[in-house]
């Protein structure tokens, strides 16, 4: 619809903007619930070990599988989903979306 007219039949069309906004809001809520269903509610703690998922440019292309580096110790956890990770020679601040929990095998 452009300029209040239907493009196919060239008739004047009146849009119900309230209905359009309501349907859009319902679709957004439904998509958020679907997306959040698969997420885990892990709370990162200082001293935990984690693996860092490497970036696309570090692993040489999108189509390769995810590679992990680590394990690294977590030094500080911020409120906004950011952590400070202790690497060999320096500390790096990164998003928790790049982290995976390191599970030690006990033998």
PDB file of C-alpha atoms in Angstrom:
ATOM      1  CA  UNK A   1       0.000   0.000   0.000  1.00  0.00           C
ATOM      2  CA  UNK A   2       1.484   3.314  -1.092  1.00  0.00           C
ATOM      3  CA  UNK A   3      -0.065   6.744  -0.579  1.00  0.00           C
ATOM      4  CA  UNK A   4      -3.272   5.227   0.784  1.00  0.00           C
ATOM      5  CA  UNK A   5      -3.961   3.223  -2.371  1.00  0.00           C
ATOM      6  CA  UNK A   6      -3.778  -0.487  -3.112  1.00  0.00           C
ATOM      7  CA  UNK A   7      -1.024  -1.209  -5.664  1.00  0.00           C
ATOM      8  CA  UNK A   8      -2.834  -4.054  -7.419  1.00  0.00           C
ATOM      9  CA  UNK A   9      -6.410  -2.857  -7.823  1.00  0.00           C
ATOM     10  CA  UNK A  10      -5.780   0.927  -7.532  1.00  0.00           C
ATOM     11  CA  UNK A  11      -8.547   1.439  -4.975  1.00  0.00           C
ATOM     12  CA  UNK A  12      -8.300   3.646  -1.943  1.00  0.00           C
ATOM     13  CA  UNK A  13      -7.379   1.545   1.076  1.00  0.00           C
ATOM     14  CA  UNK A  14      -7.685   2.423   4.747  1.00  0.00           C
ATOM     15  CA  UNK A  15      -5.257   0.672   7.071  1.00  0.00           C
ATOM     16  CA  UNK A  16      -6.224  -0.276  10.596  1.00  0.00           C
ATOM     17  CA  UNK A  17      -2.936   0.750  12.248  1.00  0.00           C
ATOM     18  CA  UNK A  18      -4.033  -0.324  15.738  1.00  0.00           C
ATOM     19  CA  UNK A  19      -4.710  -3.856  14.511  1.00  0.00           C
ATOM     20  CA  UNK A  20      -1.377  -3.925  12.657  1.00  0.00           C
ATOM     21  CA  UNK A  21       0.527  -2.813  15.810  1.00  0.00           C
ATOM     22  CA  UNK A  22      -1.305  -5.370  17.946  1.00  0.00           C
ATOM     23  CA  UNK A  23      -0.502  -8.239  15.548  1.00  0.00           C
ATOM     24  CA  UNK A  24       3.137  -7.131  15.362  1.00  0.00           C
ATOM     25  CA  UNK A  25       3.407  -7.055  19.168  1.00  0.00           C
ATOM     26  CA  UNK A  26       1.870 -10.526  19.470  1.00  0.00           C
ATOM     27  CA  UNK A  27       4.328 -11.865  16.863  1.00  0.00           C
ATOM     28  CA  UNK A  28       7.280 -10.294  18.722  1.00  0.00           C
ATOM     29  CA  UNK A  29       6.236 -11.850  22.037  1.00  0.00           C
ATOM     30  CA  UNK A  30       5.730 -15.247  20.404  1.00  0.00           C
ATOM     31  CA  UNK A  31       9.171 -15.100  18.723  1.00  0.00           C
ATOM     32  CA  UNK A  32      10.866 -14.063  21.992  1.00  0.00           C
ATOM     33  CA  UNK A  33       9.284 -16.970  23.864  1.00  0.00           C
ATOM     34  CA  UNK A  34      10.357 -19.414  21.130  1.00  0.00           C
ATOM     35  CA  UNK A  35      13.912 -18.062  21.120  1.00  0.00           C
ATOM     36  CA  UNK A  36      14.288 -18.003  24.901  1.00  0.00           C
ATOM     37  CA  UNK A  37      12.977 -21.563  25.287  1.00  0.00           C
ATOM     38  CA  UNK A  38      16.331 -23.061  24.243  1.00  0.00           C
ATOM     39  CA  UNK A  39      18.488 -20.757  26.385  1.00  0.00           C
ATOM     40  CA  UNK A  40      19.976 -21.899  29.652  1.00  0.00           C
ATOM     41  CA  UNK A  41      19.883 -19.670  32.702  1.00  0.00           C
ATOM     42  CA  UNK A  42      23.490 -20.213  33.710  1.00  0.00           C
ATOM     43  CA  UNK A  43      24.920 -17.712  36.176  1.00  0.00           C
ATOM     44  CA  UNK A  44      28.652 -17.208  35.720  1.00  0.00           C
ATOM     45  CA  UNK A  45      30.744 -17.025  38.892  1.00  0.00           C
ATOM     46  CA  UNK A  46      34.250 -15.824  39.623  1.00  0.00           C
ATOM     47  CA  UNK A  47      36.717 -18.727  39.572  1.00  0.00           C
ATOM     48  CA  UNK A  48      34.768 -20.883  37.126  1.00  0.00           C
ATOM     49  CA  UNK A  49      36.504 -22.230  34.061  1.00  0.00           C
ATOM     50  CA  UNK A  50      35.128 -21.523  30.622  1.00  0.00           C
ATOM     51  CA  UNK A  51      35.870 -22.162  26.968  1.00  0.00           C
ATOM     52  CA  UNK A  52      35.858 -19.292  24.476  1.00  0.00           C
ATOM     53  CA  UNK A  53      34.074 -19.868  21.164  1.00  0.00           C
ATOM     54  CA  UNK A  54      36.351 -18.462  18.467  1.00  0.00           C
ATOM     55  CA  UNK A  55      35.160 -15.842  16.018  1.00  0.00           C
ATOM     56  CA  UNK A  56      34.556 -16.504  12.334  1.00  0.00           C
ATOM     57  CA  UNK A  57      37.679 -14.641  11.236  1.00  0.00           C
ATOM     58  CA  UNK A  58      39.790 -16.601  13.736  1.00  0.00           C
ATOM     59  CA  UNK A  59      38.625 -19.991  12.453  1.00  0.00           C
ATOM     60  CA  UNK A  60      38.774 -19.261   8.733  1.00  0.00           C
ATOM     61  CA  UNK A  61      35.184 -19.183   7.480  1.00  0.00           C
ATOM     62  CA  UNK A  62      31.565 -19.481   8.485  1.00  0.00           C
ATOM     63  CA  UNK A  63      31.059 -23.046   7.379  1.00  0.00           C
ATOM     64  CA  UNK A  64      33.573 -24.609   9.738  1.00  0.00           C
ATOM     65  CA  UNK A  65      32.437 -25.979  13.052  1.00  0.00           C
ATOM     66  CA  UNK A  66      32.805 -23.961  16.220  1.00  0.00           C
ATOM     67  CA  UNK A  67      36.202 -24.279  17.800  1.00  0.00           C
ATOM     68  CA  UNK A  68      36.894 -23.541  21.431  1.00  0.00           C
ATOM     69  CA  UNK A  69      39.950 -22.146  23.141  1.00  0.00           C
ATOM     70  CA  UNK A  70      40.724 -22.538  26.780  1.00  0.00           C
ATOM     71  CA  UNK A  71      39.968 -23.347  29.529  1.00  0.00           C
ATOM     72  CA  UNK A  72      40.292 -19.895  31.079  1.00  0.00           C
ATOM     73  CA  UNK A  73      39.463 -18.631  34.566  1.00  0.00           C
ATOM     74  CA  UNK A  74      36.776 -15.987  35.092  1.00  0.00           C
ATOM     75  CA  UNK A  75      38.134 -13.026  37.063  1.00  0.00           C
ATOM     76  CA  UNK A  76      35.124 -10.718  37.257  1.00  0.00           C
ATOM     77  CA  UNK A  77      31.429 -10.941  36.327  1.00  0.00           C
ATOM     78  CA  UNK A  78      29.610  -7.733  35.356  1.00  0.00           C
ATOM     79  CA  UNK A  79      25.834  -7.208  35.560  1.00  0.00           C
ATOM     80  CA  UNK A  80      25.273  -6.705  31.829  1.00  0.00           C
ATOM     81  CA  UNK A  81      26.379 -10.154  30.599  1.00  0.00           C
ATOM     82  CA  UNK A  82      30.073  -9.295  30.331  1.00  0.00           C
ATOM     83  CA  UNK A  83      32.920 -11.169  32.049  1.00  0.00           C
ATOM     84  CA  UNK A  84      36.643 -10.604  32.456  1.00  0.00           C
ATOM     85  CA  UNK A  85      38.614 -13.716  31.489  1.00  0.00           C
ATOM     86  CA  UNK A  86      42.213 -14.416  32.467  1.00  0.00           C
ATOM     87  CA  UNK A  87      44.241 -15.464  29.437  1.00  0.00           C
ATOM     88  CA  UNK A  88      47.949 -16.312  29.426  1.00  0.00           C
ATOM     89  CA  UNK A  89      49.522 -12.846  29.316  1.00  0.00           C
ATOM     90  CA  UNK A  90      46.522 -10.540  29.655  1.00  0.00           C
ATOM     91  CA  UNK A  91      42.906 -10.224  30.789  1.00  0.00           C
ATOM     92  CA  UNK A  92      40.147  -9.931  28.184  1.00  0.00           C
ATOM     93  CA  UNK A  93      36.638  -8.572  28.626  1.00  0.00           C
ATOM     94  CA  UNK A  94      34.041 -10.419  26.521  1.00  0.00           C
ATOM     95  CA  UNK A  95      30.365 -11.258  26.251  1.00  0.00           C
ATOM     96  CA  UNK A  96      28.997 -14.381  27.930  1.00  0.00           C
ATOM     97  CA  UNK A  97      27.514 -15.362  24.546  1.00  0.00           C
ATOM     98  CA  UNK A  98      31.051 -16.298  23.463  1.00  0.00           C
ATOM     99  CA  UNK A  99      31.562 -18.567  26.480  1.00  0.00           C
ATOM    100  CA  UNK A 100      30.788 -22.188  27.117  1.00  0.00           C
ATOM    101  CA  UNK A 101      31.062 -23.877  30.500  1.00  0.00           C
ATOM    102  CA  UNK A 102      34.147 -26.054  30.871  1.00  0.00           C
ATOM    103  CA  UNK A 103      33.319 -29.416  32.443  1.00  0.00           C
ATOM    104  CA  UNK A 104      36.259 -31.185  34.011  1.00  0.00           C
ATOM    105  CA  UNK A 105      36.360 -34.951  33.727  1.00  0.00           C
ATOM    106  CA  UNK A 106      36.906 -36.526  37.116  1.00  0.00           C
ATOM    107  CA  UNK A 107      38.695 -39.839  37.074  1.00  0.00           C
TER     108      UNK A 107
END
